[in-house]
Short mmCIF file of C-alpha atoms in Angstrom, two decimals:
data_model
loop_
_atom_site.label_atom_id
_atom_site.label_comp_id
_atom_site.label_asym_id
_atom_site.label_seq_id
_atom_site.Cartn_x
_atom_site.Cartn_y
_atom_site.Cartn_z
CA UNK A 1012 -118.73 7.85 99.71
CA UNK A 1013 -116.93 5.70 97.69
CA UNK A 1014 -117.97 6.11 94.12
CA UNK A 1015 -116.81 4.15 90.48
CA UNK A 1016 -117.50 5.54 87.37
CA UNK A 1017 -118.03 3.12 84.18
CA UNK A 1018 -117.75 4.30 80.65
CA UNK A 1019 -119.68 3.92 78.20
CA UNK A 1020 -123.18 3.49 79.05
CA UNK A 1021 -124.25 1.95 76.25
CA UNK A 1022 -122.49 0.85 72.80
CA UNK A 1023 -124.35 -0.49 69.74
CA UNK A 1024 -121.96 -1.75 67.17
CA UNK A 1025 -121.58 -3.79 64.48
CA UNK A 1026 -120.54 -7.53 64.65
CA UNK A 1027 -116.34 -8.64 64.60
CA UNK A 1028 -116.07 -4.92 66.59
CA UNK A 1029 -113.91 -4.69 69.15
CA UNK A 1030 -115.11 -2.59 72.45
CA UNK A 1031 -113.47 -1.31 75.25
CA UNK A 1032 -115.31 -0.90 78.62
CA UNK A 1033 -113.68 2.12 81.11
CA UNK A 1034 -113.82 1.45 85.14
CA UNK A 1035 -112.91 4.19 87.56
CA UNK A 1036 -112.62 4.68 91.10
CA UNK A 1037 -113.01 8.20 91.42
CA UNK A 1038 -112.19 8.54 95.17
CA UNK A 1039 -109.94 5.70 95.95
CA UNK A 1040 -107.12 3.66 95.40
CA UNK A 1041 -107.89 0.44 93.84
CA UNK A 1042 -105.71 -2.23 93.46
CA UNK A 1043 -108.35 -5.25 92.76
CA UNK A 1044 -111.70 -4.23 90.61
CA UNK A 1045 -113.97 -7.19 89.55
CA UNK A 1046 -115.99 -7.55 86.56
CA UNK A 1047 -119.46 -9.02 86.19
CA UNK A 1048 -121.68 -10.00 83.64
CA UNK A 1049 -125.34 -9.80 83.82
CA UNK A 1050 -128.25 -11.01 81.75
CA UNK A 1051 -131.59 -10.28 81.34
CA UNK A 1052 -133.31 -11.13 84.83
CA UNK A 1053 -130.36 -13.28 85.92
CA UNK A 1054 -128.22 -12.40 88.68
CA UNK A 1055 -124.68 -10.95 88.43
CA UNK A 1056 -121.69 -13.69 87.05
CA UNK A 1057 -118.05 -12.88 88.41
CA UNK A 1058 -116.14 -12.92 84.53
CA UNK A 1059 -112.19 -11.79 86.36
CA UNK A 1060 -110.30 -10.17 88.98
CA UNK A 1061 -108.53 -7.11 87.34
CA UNK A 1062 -105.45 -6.59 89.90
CA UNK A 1063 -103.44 -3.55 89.35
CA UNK A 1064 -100.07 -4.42 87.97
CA UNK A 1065 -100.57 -7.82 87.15
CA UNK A 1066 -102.47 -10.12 84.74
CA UNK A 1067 -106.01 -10.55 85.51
CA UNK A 1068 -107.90 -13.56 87.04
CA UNK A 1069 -110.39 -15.30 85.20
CA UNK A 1070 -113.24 -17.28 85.80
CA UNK A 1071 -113.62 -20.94 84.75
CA UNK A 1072 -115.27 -20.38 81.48
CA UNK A 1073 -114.40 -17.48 80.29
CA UNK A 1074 -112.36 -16.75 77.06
CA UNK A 1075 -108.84 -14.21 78.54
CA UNK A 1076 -108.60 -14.03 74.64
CA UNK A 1077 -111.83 -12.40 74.08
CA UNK A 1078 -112.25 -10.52 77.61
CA UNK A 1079 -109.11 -8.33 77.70
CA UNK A 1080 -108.50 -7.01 80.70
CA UNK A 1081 -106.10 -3.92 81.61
CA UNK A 1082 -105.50 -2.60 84.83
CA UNK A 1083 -102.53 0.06 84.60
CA UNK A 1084 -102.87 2.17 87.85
CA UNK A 1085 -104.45 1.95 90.44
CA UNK A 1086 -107.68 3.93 89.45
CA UNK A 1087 -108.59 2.39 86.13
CA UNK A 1088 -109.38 -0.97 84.57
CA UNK A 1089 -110.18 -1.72 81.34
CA UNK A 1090 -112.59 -4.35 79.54
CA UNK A 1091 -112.31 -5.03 75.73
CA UNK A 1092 -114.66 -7.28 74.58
CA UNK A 1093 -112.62 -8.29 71.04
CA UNK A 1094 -114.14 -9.15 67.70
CA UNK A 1095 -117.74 -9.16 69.44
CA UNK A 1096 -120.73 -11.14 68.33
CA UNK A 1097 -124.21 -11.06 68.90
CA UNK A 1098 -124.03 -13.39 71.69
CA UNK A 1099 -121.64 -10.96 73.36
CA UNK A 1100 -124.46 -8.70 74.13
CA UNK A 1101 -124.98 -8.30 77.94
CA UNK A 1102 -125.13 -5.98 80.79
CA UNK A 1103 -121.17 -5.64 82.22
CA UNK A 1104 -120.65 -4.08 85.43
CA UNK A 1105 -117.68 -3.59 87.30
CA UNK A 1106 -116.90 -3.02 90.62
CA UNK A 1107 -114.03 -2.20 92.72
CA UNK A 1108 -113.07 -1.93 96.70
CA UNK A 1109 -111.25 0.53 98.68
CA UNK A 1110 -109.44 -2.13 100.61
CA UNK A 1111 -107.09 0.35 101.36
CA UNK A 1112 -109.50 1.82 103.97
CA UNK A 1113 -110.65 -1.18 105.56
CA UNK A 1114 -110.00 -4.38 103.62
CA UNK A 1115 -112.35 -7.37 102.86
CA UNK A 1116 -115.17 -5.84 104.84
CA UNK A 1117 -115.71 -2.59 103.00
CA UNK A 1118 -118.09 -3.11 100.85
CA UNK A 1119 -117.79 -3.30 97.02
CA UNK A 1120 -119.23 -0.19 95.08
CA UNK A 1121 -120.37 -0.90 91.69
CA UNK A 1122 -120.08 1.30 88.14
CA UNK A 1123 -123.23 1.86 86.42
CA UNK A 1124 -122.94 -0.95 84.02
CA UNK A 1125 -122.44 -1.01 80.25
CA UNK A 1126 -125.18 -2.41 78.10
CA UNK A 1127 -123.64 -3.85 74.58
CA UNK A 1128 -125.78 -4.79 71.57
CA UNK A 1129 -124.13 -6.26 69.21
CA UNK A 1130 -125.70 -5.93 65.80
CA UNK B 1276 -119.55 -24.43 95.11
CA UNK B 1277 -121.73 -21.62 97.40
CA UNK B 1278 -124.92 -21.27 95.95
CA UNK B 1279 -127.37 -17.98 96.99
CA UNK B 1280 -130.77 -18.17 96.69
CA UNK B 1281 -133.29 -15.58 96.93
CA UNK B 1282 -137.09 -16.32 98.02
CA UNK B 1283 -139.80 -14.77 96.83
CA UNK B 1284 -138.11 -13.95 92.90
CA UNK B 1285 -140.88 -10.96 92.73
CA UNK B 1286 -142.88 -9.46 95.59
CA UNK B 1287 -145.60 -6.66 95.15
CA UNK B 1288 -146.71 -4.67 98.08
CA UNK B 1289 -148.84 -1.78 98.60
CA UNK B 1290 -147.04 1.89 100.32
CA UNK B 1291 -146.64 1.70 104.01
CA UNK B 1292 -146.10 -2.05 104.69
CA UNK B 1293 -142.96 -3.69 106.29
CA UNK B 1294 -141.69 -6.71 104.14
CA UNK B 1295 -138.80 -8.80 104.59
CA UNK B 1296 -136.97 -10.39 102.33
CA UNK B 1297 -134.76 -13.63 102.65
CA UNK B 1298 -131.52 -14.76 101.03
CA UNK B 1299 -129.89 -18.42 101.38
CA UNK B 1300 -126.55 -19.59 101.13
CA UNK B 1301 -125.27 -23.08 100.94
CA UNK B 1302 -121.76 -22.99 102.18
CA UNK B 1303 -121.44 -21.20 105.96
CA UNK B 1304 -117.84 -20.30 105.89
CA UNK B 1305 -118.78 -16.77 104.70
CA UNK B 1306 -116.46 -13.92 105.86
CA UNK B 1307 -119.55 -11.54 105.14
CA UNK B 1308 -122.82 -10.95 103.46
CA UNK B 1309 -123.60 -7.76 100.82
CA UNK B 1310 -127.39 -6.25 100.46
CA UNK B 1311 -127.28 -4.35 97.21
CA UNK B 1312 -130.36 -2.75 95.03
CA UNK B 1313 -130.48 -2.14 91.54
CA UNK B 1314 -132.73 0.15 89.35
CA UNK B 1315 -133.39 -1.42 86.20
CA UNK B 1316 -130.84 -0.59 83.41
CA UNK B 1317 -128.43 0.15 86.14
CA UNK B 1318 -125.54 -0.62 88.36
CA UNK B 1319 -125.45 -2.05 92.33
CA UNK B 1320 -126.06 0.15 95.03
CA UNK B 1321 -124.30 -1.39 98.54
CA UNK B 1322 -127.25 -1.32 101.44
CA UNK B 1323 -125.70 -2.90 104.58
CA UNK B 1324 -122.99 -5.41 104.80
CA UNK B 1325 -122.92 -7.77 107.51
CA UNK B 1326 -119.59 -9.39 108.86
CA UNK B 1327 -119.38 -13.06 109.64
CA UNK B 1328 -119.39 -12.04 113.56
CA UNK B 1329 -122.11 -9.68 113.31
CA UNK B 1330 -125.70 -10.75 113.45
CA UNK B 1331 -127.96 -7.48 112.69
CA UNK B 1332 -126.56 -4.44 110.29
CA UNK B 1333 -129.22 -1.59 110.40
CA UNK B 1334 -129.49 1.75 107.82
CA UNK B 1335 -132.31 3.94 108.44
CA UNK B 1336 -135.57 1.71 107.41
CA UNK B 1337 -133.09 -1.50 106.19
CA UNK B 1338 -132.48 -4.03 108.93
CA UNK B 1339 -130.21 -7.06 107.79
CA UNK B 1340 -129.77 -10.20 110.26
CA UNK B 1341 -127.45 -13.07 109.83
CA UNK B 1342 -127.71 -16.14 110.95
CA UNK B 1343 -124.45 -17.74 109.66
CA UNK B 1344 -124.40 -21.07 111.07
CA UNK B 1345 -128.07 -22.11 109.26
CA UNK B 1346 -127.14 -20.15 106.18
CA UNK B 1347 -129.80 -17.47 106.12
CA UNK B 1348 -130.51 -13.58 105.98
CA UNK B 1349 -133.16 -11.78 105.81
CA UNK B 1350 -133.44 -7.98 104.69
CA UNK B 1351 -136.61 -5.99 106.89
CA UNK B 1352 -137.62 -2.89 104.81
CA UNK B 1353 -140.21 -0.61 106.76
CA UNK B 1354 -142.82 1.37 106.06
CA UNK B 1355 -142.35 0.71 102.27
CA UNK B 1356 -142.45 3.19 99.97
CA UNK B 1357 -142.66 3.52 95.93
CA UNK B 1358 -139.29 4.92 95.96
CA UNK B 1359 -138.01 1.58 97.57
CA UNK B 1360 -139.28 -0.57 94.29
CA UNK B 1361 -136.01 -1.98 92.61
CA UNK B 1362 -134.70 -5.38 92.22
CA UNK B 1363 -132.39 -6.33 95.70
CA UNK B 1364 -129.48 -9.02 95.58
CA UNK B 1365 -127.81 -10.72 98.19
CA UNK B 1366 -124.00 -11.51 97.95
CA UNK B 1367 -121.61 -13.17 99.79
CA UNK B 1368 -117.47 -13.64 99.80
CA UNK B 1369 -116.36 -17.14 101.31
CA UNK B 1370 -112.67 -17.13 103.71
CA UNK B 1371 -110.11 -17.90 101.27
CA UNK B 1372 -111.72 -16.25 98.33
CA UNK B 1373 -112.67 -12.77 100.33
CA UNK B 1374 -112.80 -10.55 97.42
CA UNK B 1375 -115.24 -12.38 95.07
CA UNK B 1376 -118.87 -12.12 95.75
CA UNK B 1377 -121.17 -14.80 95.08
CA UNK B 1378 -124.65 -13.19 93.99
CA UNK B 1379 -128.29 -14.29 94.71
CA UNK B 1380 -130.89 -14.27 91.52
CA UNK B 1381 -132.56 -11.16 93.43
CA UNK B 1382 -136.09 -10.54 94.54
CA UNK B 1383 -137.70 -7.74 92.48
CA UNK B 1384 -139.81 -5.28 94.52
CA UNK B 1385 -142.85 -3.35 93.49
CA UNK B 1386 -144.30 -0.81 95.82
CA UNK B 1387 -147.34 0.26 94.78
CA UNK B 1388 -149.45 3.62 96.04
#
């Protein structure tokens, strides 16, 4: 099956660091990958559309400046969360869809998340 | 705006027993509907998705109905089992915005022996 790999699993770092967040699809082509935000018993909040090629889409109230996105080829996306403060810290997941294989009805397959604490 | 809902927030139940859980959308022009769990501390794990057309996806003990047009599903887990304890979300993508997902606050499920 379908499987996306997310890198780190965990980062504790000082505030004003800058992190960077790794998504993979390890067995498909993916041209759109989608990251989410999660807090502590809350449900999962769409941050941007990461589209292979192109400049990312972002959700209506979230900072482009502080939520870099990078999606060079078609098997990796990138999150940096620059000059992070404590109120950065959060559970970020990212997900991505073989669309090749089937379009909007395959199912999205989710990374293991990334928790950040920000010190 | 589509809004998800997820009823009961936290369910306990003991090994053996079939439970069902429900999941409520506000806007009906869905093009489908995503079950997911997830283990706490990690990532989503895709159950059954269910097309706008379809009205029952089925995986082993998971059943998922739709019922588009009164904005429900429901998720039927049988013969529970410890293993099964997680917290489950609902999602669903909306025609004209097909990629994005639109998550449910989850229902978190305890099996107990």
């Amino acid at each position: 099956g379908a499987v996306v790999s997310q890198h780190p699993s965990r980062v504790i770092c000082k505030s004003g660091t800058s992190v960077k967040i790794e998504c993979r699809s390890l067995d498909f082509q993916a041209t759109t990958m989608f990251w989410y935000r999660q807090f502590p018993k809350k449900s999962l909040m769409l941050m941007a559309t990461s589209n292979e090629g192109s400049k990312a889409t972002y959700e209506q109230g979230v900072e482009k400046d502080k939520f870099l996105i990078n999606h060079a080829s078609l098997t990796l996306s990138t999150l940096t969360v620059t000059s992070a403060h404590p109120e950065d810290s959060s559970f970020y997941i990212c997900s991505a869809r073989d669309f090749v294989s089937g379009g909007f009805n395959q199912p999205q397959h989710f990374g293991d998340g990334t928790r950040l604490s920000i010190l | 705006k589509q809004e998800v809902t997820q009823i009961p927030a936290a369910l306990s139940v003991p090994e053996g027993e079939n439970l069902v859980l429900n999941c409520s959308f506000t806007d009906s022009a869905i093009y489908n509907l995503q079950w997911f769990r997830q283990d706490p501390g990690k990532g989503l794990t895709s159950l059954l998705l269910i097309q706008s057309s379809q009205r029952e996806q089925t995986s082993g003990r998971l059943n998922a109905s739709l019922d588009k047009s009164s904005g429900r599903s429901t998720l039927y887990i049988a013969a529970s089992q410890p293993g099964d304890s997680a917290t489950y979300l609902c999602a669903v993508s909306n025609t004209g915005t097909a990629s994005k997902l639109t998550f449910g606050t989850g229902t978190r499920l305890q099996v107990t022996l």
